[in-house]
Coordinates of C-alpha atoms in Angstrom, one line a residue:
X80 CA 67.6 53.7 -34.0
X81 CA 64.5 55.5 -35.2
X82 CA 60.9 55.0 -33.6
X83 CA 62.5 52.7 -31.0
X84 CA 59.6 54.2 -29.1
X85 CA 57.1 51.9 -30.8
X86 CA 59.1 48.7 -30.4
X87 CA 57.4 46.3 -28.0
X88 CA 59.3 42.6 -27.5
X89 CA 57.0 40.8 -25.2
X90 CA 60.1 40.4 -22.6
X91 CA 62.5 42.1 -20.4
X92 CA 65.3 43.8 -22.2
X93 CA 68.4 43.3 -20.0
X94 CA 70.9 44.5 -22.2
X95 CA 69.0 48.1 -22.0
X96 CA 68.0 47.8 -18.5
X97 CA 72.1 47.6 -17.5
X98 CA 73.0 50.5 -19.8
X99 CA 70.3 52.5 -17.3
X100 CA 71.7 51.1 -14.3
X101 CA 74.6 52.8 -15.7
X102 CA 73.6 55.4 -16.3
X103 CA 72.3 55.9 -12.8
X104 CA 75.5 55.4 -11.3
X105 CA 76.7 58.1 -13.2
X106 CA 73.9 60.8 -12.1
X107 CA 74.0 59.5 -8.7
X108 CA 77.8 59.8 -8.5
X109 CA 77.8 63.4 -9.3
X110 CA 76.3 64.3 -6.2
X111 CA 79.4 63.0 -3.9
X112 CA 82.0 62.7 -6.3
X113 CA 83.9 66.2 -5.0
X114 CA 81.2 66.7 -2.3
X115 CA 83.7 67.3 0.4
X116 CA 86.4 69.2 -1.0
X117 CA 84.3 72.3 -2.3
X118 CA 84.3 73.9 1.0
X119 CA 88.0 73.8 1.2
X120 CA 88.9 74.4 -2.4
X121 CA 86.0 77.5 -2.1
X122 CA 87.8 78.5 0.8
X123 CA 90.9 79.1 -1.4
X124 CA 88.9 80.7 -4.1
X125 CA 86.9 83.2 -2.5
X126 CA 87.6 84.4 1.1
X127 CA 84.4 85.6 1.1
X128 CA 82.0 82.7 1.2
X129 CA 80.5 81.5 4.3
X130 CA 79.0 78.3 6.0
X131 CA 75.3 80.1 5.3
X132 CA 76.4 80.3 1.4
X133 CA 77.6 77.0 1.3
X134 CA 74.3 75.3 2.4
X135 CA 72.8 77.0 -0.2
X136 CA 75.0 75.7 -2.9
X137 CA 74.2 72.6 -0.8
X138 CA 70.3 73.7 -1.4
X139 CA 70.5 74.2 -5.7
X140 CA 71.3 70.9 -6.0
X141 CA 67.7 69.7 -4.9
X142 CA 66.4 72.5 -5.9
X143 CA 67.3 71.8 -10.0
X144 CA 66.7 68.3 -9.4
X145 CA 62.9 69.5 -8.1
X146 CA 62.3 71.6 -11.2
X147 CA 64.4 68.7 -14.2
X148 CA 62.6 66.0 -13.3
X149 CA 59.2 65.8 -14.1
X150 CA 60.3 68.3 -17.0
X151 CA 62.3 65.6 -18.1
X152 CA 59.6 62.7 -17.2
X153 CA 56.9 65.0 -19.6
X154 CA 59.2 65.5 -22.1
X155 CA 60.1 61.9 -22.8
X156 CA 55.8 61.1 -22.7
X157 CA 55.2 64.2 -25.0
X158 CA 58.0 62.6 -27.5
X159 CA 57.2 59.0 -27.0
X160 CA 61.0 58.2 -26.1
X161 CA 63.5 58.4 -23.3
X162 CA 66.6 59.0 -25.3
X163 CA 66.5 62.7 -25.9
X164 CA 66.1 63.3 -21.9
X165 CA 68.9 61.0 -21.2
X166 CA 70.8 63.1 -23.3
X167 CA 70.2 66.5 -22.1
X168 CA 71.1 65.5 -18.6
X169 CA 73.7 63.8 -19.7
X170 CA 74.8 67.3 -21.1
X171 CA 73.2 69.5 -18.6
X172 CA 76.1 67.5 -15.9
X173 CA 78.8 67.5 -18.0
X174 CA 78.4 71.4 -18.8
X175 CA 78.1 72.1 -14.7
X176 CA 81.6 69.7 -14.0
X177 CA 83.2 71.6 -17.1
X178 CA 82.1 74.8 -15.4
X179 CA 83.5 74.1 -11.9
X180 CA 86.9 73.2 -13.8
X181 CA 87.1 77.0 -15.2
X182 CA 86.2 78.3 -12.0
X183 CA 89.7 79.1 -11.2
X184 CA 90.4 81.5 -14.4
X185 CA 86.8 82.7 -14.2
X186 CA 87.2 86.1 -14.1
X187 CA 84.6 89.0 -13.3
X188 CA 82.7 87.0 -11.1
X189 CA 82.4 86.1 -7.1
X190 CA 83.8 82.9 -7.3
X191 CA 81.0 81.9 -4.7
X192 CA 78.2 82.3 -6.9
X193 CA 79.7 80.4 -10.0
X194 CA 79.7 77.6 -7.9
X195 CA 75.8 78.0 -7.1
X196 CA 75.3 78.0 -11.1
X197 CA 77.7 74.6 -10.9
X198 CA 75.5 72.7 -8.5
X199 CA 72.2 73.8 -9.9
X200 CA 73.1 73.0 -13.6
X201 CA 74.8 69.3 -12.3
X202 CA 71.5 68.9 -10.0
X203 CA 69.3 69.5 -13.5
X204 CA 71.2 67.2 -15.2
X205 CA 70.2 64.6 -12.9
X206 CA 67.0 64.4 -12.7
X207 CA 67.3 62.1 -15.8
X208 CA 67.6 59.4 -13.0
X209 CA 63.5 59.4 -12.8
X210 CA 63.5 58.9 -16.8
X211 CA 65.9 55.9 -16.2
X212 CA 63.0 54.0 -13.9
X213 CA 60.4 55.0 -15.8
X214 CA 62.0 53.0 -18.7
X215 CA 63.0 50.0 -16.2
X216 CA 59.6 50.0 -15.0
X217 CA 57.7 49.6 -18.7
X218 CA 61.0 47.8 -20.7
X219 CA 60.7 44.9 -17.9
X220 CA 57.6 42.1 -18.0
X221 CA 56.1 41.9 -14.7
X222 CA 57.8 39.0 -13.3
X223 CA 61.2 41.2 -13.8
X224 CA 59.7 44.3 -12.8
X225 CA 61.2 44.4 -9.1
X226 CA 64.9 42.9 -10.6
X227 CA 65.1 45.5 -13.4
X228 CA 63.9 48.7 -11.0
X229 CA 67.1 46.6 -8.6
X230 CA 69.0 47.1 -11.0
X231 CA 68.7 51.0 -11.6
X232 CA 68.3 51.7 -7.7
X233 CA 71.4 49.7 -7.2
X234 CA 73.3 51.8 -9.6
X235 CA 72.2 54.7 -8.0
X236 CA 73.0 53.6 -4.6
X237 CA 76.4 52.6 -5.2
X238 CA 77.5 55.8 -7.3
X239 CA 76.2 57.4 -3.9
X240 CA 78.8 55.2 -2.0
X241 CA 81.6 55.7 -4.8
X242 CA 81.4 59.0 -4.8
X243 CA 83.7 59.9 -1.5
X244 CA 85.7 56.6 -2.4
X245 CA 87.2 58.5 -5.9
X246 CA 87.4 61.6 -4.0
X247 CA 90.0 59.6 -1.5
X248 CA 91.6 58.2 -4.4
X249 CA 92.4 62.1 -5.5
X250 CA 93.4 63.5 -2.3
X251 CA 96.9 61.6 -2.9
X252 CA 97.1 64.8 -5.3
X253 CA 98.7 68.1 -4.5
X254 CA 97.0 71.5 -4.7
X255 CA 97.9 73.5 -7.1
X256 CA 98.9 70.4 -8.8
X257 CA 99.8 70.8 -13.1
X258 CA 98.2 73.6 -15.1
X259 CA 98.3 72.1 -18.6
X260 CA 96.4 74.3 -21.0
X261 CA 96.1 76.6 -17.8
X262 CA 93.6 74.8 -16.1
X263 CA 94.6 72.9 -12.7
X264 CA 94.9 69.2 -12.0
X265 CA 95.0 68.7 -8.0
X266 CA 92.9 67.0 -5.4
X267 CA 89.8 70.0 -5.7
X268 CA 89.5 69.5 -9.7
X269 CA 90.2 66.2 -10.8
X270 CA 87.0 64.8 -9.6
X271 CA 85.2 67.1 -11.9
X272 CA 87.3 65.7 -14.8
X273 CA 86.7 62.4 -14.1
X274 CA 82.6 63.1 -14.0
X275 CA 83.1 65.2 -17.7
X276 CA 84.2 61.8 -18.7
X277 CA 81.4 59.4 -17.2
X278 CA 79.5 61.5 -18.8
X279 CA 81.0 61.5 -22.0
X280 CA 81.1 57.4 -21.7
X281 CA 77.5 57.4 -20.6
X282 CA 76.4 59.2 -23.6
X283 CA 78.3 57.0 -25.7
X284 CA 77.1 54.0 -24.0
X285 CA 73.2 55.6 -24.5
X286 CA 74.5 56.0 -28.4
X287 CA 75.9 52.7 -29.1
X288 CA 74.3 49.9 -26.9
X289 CA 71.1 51.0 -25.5
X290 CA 67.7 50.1 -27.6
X291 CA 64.6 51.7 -26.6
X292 CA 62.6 48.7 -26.4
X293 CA 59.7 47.9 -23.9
X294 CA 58.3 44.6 -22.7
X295 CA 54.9 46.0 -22.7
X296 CA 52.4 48.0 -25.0
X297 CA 52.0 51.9 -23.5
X298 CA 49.2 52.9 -23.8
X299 CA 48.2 56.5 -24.5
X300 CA 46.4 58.0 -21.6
X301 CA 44.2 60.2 -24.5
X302 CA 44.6 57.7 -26.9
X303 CA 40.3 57.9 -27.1
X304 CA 40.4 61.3 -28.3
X305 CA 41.1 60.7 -31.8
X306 CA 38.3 58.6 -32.9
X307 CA 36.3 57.5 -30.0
X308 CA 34.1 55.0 -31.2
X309 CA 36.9 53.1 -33.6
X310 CA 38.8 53.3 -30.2
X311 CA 36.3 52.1 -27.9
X312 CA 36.3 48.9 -30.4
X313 CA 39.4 48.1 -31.0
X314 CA 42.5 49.9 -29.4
X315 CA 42.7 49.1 -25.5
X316 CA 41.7 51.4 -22.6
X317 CA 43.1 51.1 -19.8
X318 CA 41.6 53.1 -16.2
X319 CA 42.9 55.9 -14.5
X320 CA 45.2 55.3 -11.9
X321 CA 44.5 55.7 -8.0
X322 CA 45.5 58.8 -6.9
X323 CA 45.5 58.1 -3.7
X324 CA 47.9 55.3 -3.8
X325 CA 50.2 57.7 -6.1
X326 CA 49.7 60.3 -3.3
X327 CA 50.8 58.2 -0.8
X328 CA 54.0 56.7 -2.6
X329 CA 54.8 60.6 -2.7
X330 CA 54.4 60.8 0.6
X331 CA 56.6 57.6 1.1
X332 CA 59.3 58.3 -0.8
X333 CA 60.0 62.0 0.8
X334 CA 59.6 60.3 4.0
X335 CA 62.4 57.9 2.9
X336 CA 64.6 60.9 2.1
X337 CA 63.7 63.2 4.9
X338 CA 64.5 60.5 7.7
X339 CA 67.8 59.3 5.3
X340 CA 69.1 63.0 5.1
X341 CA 68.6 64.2 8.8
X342 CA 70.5 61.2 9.9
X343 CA 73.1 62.0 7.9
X344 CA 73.4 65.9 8.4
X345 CA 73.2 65.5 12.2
X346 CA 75.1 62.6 12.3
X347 CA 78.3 63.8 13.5
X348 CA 77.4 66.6 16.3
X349 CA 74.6 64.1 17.5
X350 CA 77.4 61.5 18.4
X351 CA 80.1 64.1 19.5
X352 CA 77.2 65.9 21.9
X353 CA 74.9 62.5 23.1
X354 CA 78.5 60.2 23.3
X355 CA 81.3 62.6 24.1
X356 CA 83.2 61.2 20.9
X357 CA 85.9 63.0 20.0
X358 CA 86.3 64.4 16.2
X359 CA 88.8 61.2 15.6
X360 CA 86.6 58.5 17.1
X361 CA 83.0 60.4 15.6
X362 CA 84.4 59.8 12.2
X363 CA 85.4 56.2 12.5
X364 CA 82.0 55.3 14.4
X365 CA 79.9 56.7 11.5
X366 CA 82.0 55.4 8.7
X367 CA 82.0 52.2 10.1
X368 CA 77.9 52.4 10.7
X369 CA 77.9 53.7 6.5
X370 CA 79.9 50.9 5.4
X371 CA 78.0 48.1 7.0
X372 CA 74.6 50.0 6.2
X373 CA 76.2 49.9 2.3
X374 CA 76.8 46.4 2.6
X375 CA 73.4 45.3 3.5
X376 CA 72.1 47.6 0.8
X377 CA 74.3 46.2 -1.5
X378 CA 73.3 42.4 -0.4
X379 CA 69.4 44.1 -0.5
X380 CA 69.9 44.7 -3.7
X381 CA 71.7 41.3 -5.0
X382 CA 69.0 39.3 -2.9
X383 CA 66.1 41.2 -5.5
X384 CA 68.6 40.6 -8.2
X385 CA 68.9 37.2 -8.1
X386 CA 65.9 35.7 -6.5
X387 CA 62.3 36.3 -6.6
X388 CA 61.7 37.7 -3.6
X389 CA 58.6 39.5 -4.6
X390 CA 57.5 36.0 -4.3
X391 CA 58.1 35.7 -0.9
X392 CA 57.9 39.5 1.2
X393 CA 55.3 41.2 -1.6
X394 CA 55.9 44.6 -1.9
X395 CA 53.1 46.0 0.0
X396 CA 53.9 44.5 3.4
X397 CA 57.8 45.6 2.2
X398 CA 56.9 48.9 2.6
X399 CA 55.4 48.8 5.9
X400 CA 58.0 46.7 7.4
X401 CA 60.3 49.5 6.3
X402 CA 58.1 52.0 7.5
X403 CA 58.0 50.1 10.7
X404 CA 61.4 49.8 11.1
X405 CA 61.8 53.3 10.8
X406 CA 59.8 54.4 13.3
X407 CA 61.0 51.2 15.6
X408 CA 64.6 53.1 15.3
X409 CA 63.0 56.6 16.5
X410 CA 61.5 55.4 19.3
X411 CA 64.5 52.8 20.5
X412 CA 66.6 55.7 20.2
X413 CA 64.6 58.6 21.7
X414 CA 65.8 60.1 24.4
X415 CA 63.4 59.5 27.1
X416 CA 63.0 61.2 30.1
X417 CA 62.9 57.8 32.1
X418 CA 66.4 57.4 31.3
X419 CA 69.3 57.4 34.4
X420 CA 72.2 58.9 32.7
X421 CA 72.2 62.4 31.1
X422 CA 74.6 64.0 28.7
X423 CA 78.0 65.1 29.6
X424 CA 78.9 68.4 29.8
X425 CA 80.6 70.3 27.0
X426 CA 84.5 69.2 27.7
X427 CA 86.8 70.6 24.2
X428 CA 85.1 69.3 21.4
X429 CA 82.6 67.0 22.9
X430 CA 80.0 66.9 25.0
X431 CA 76.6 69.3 25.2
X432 CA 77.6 73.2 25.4
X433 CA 75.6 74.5 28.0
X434 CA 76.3 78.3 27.1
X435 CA 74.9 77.4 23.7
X436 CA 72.3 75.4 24.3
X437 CA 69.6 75.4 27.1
X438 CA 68.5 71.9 27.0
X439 CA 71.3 70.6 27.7
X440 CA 70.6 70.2 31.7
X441 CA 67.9 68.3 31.2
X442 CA 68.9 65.9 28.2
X443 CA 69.3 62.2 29.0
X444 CA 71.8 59.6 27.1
X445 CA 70.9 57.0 24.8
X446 CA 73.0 53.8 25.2
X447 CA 75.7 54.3 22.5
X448 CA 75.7 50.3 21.7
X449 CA 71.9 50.4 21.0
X450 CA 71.9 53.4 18.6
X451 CA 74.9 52.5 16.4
X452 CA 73.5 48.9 17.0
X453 CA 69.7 49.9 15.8
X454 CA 71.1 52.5 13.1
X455 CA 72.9 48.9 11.5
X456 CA 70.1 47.0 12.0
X457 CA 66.5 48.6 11.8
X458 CA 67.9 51.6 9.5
X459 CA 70.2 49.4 7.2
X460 CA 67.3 47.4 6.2
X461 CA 64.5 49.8 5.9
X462 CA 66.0 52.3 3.6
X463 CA 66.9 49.6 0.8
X464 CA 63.9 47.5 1.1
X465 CA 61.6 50.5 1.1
X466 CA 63.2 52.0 -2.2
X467 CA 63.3 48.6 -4.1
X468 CA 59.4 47.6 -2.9
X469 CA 58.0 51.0 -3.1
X470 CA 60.0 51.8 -6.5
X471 CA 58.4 48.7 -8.0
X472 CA 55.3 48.9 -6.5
X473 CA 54.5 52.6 -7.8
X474 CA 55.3 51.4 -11.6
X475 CA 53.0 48.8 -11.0
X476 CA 50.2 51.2 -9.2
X477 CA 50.7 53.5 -12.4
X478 CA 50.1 50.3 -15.3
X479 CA 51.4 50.3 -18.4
X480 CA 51.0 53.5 -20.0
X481 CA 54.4 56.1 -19.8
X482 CA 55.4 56.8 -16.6
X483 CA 57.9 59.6 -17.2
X484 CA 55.8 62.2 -15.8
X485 CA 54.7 60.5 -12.7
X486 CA 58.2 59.0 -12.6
X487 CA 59.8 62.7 -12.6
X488 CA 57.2 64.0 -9.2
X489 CA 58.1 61.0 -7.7
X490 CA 61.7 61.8 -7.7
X491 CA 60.6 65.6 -7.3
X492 CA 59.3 64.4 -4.0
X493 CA 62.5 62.6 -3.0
X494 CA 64.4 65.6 -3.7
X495 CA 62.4 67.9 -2.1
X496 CA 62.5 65.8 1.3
X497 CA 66.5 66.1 0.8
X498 CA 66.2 70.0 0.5
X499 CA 64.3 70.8 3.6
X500 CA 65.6 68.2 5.8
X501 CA 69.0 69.8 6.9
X502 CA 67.0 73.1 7.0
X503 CA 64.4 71.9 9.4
X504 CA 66.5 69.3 11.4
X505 CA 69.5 71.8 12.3
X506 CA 66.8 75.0 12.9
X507 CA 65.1 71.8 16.0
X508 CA 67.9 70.6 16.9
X509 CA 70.2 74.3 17.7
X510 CA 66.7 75.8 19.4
X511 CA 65.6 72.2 21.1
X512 CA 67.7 70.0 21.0
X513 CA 67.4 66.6 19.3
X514 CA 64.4 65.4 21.4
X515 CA 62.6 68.0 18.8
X516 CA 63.8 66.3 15.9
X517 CA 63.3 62.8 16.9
X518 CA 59.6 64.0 17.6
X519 CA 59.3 65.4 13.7
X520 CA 60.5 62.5 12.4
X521 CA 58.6 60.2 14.2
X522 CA 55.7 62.4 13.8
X523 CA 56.5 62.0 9.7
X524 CA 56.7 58.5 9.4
X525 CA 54.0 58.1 11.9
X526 CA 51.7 59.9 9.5
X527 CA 52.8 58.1 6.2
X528 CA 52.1 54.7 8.1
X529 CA 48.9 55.9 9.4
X530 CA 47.7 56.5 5.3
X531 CA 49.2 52.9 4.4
X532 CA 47.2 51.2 7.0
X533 CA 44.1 53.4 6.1
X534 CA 44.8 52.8 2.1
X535 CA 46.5 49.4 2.3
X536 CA 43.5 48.1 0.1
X537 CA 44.5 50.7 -2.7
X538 CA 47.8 49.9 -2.7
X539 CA 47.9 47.5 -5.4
X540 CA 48.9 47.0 -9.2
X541 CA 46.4 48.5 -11.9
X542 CA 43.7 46.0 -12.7
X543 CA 43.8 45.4 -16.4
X544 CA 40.6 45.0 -18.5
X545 CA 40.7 41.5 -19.6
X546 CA 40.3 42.6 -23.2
X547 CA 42.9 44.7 -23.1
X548 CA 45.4 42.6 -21.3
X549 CA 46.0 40.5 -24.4
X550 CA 47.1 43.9 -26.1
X551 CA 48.8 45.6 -23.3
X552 CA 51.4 42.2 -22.8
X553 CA 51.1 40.0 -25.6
X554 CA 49.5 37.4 -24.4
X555 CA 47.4 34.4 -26.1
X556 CA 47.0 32.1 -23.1
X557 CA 44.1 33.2 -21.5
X558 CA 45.4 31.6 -18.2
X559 CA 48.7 33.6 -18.4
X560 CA 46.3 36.7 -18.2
X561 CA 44.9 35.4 -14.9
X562 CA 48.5 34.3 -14.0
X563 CA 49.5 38.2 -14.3
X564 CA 47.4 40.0 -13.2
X565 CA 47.0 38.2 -10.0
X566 CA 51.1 38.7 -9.4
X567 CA 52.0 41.0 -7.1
X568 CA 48.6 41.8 -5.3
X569 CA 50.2 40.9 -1.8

């Protein structure tokens, strides 16, 4: 469709707004699809790659995703559509899974470092996730506005769950498995084939179903410039947005990641170490903990689907309830000197290694009941409920003028909070223990709570002009403009 850009229907588009939501399971899928068989298939491959290699393979992932998206986020402002970007990551992760698939005939080259080039390109690719909620944030009225961005984050999260659950699915497969046209098909490369194909169906999908309309009229932000004094009459202006507030949904969304991704990457030595859980018994512990923290994501996520709950929790108190809840969890589960028991001693597998680690002596236990216990409760509901409410409330902070920019540093930030986490957490916790990394993360979220409560009065949706809200959403009634612009403020 041509100059879909410049179509503007007055209400939500849902048929569009679930193609993105597709798509977003299809970027976010990439990222665990065949996340934990490269080491062992790399292991076959190259004999020469180590665990310090691998993190950095780990590493490009954010990195690319820090450097596509707000490329792709300016790209799709500078054009006036979202289409073309969709496209090129669409591309960029299709070319990275068709790459791993050759690595095994690759000749010439340290299998190791075509690997690195794999990850990088696939992280690139999506970045096109922050062009997706841009477009759910100015296709959607604003009484849809925290559904539709539900829609796209719950794509997301549940390619993010998926992902391990195909890779099960293929490790009923054989290694080296059937070569046809000399290429393998086993447990290490199928996953790759079966992203190539997502992608191929999401591009399809972006071809044949999905119309670049918008509930809203963007405005340009230098739409002045051409003729100021024709524009100052009759096109409408709208204000600059608060930088501050757009500073501090940064700030809130690499919080969300940092806190998200230390959890996870310390996850399984934390519970051997502080519980003296075997290897066996770690795994089940934590899988369970995942899969009930998915399903109250996933029930999050219905719950904004399907009721207004903007209505009823706004999205600025959201935020800081999940902020608080976050910081609730770090300091239920610290482990304070006050405490009776201390941590066993290294016995096998489990327990604290004294001739590693010098804290050890001193280190007391958290109840195991109350941390899996608060990880279920206080973490399973702050991470979704600060991602829908924050999400919604930065498109809204932002008004209606393209957001791909903005859109692309505010996943820049999120990606950049998932790069240095494992660095920083397992650098604390190897020289002190995780008393040190309990303190920077409570210290981080301490600070990000400390600028809501001192900018909780800026934290609100763009106020409109009234003479150009009737321009900017359609509106005759001039009650519905009071209506509007008043939605949301809590």
């Amino acid at each position: 469709m041509s100059d879909t850009q410049n179509l503007v229907q007055g209400k939500t588009n849902w048929s569009s707004i679930y193609i993105a939501a597709a798509l977003s399971f299809v970027g976010a899928v990439q990222f665990s699809l065949y996340f934990s068989a490269l080491w062992p298939y790399m292991r076959i491959l190259d004999n020469d790659i180590t665990e310090s290699f691998y993190g950095w393979t780990v590493f490009v992932y954010s990195f690319g995703q820090v450097l596509s998206a707000p490329a792709f986020g300016w790209w799709s402002n500078m054009i006036k559509m979202v289409r073309p970007p969709l496209y090129c990551g669409l591309i960029l992760m299709f070319t990275g899974n068709f790459i791993y698939i050759l690595m095994e005939v690759i000749s010439g080259v340290p299998k190791r470092f075509v690997l690195m080039v794999c990850r990088f390109i696939i992280g690139m690719g999506s970045g096109n996730v922050a062009t997706l909620r841009s477009y759910a944030s100015t296709a959607s009225s604003l009484e849809d506005r925290s559904k539709a961005i539900a829609f796209v984050t719950c794509g997301q999260a549940i390619g993010m769950t998926m992902g391990p659950a195909f890779q099960f699915i293929f490790t009923q497969l054989e290694y080296p498995g059937p070569a046809p046209w000399g290429l393998s098909l086993n447990l290490y490369t199928t996953p790759a084939y079966l992203a190539c194909l997502m992608n191929v169906g999401g591009a399809y999908a972006l071809y044949h179903y999905f119309e670049e309309v918008y509930a809203i009229e963007l405005i340009e932000d230098d739409e002045v410039e051409e003729d100021e004094t024709e524009t100052m009459q009759q096109a409408p202006a709208i204000p600059m947005y608060d930088i501050i507030a757009v500073l501090v949904c940064y700030a809130s969304r690499f919080t969300d990641m940092f806190v998200r991704t230390n959890l996870e990457t310390l996850g399984s030595p934390y519970s051997m170490m502080m519980f003296s859980l075997d290897e066996v018994r770690s795994v089940r512990y934590l899988s369970m903990t995942q899969g009930i923290i998915g399903a109250l994501t996933f029930a999050t996520y219905i719950a904004y689907i399907n009721f207004d709950m903007e209505k009823i929790v706004p999205n600025r108190p959201s935020c800081l309830i999940a902020l608080t809840l976050m910081l609730s969890f770090h300091l239920v589960t610290y482990p304070w000197q006050f405490l009776s028991n201390y941590v066993d001693p290294l016995n096998g597998t489990t327990g604290c290694d004294t001739s590693r680690f010098t804290w050890c002596d001193e280190l007391t236990q958290v109840n195991i009941y109350l941390y899996y216990g608060s990880y279920v409760i206080l973490i399973g509901t702050a991470f979704p409920l600060l991602t829908i409410t924050l999400t919604t409330l930065f498109s809204k902070i932002l008004g209606p003028r393209r957001q791909g920019t903005q859109q692309g540093l505010f996943q820049a930030a999120s990606a950049i909070g998932r790069m240095i986490a494992p660095v920083s957490a397992s650098a604390l916790y190897t020289g002190y223990g995780p008393r040190a990394v309990w303190k920077m993360e409570i210290a981080v979220v301490g600070v990000v709570l400390g600028a809501w409560c001192l900018f909780y009065g800026r934290m609100v949706e763009m106020k409109i002009p009234k003479k150009a809200t009737n321009q900017c959403f359609g509106y005759e009634n001039p009650q519905a403009i009071e209506d509007e612009s008043t939605m949301s403020h809590g």
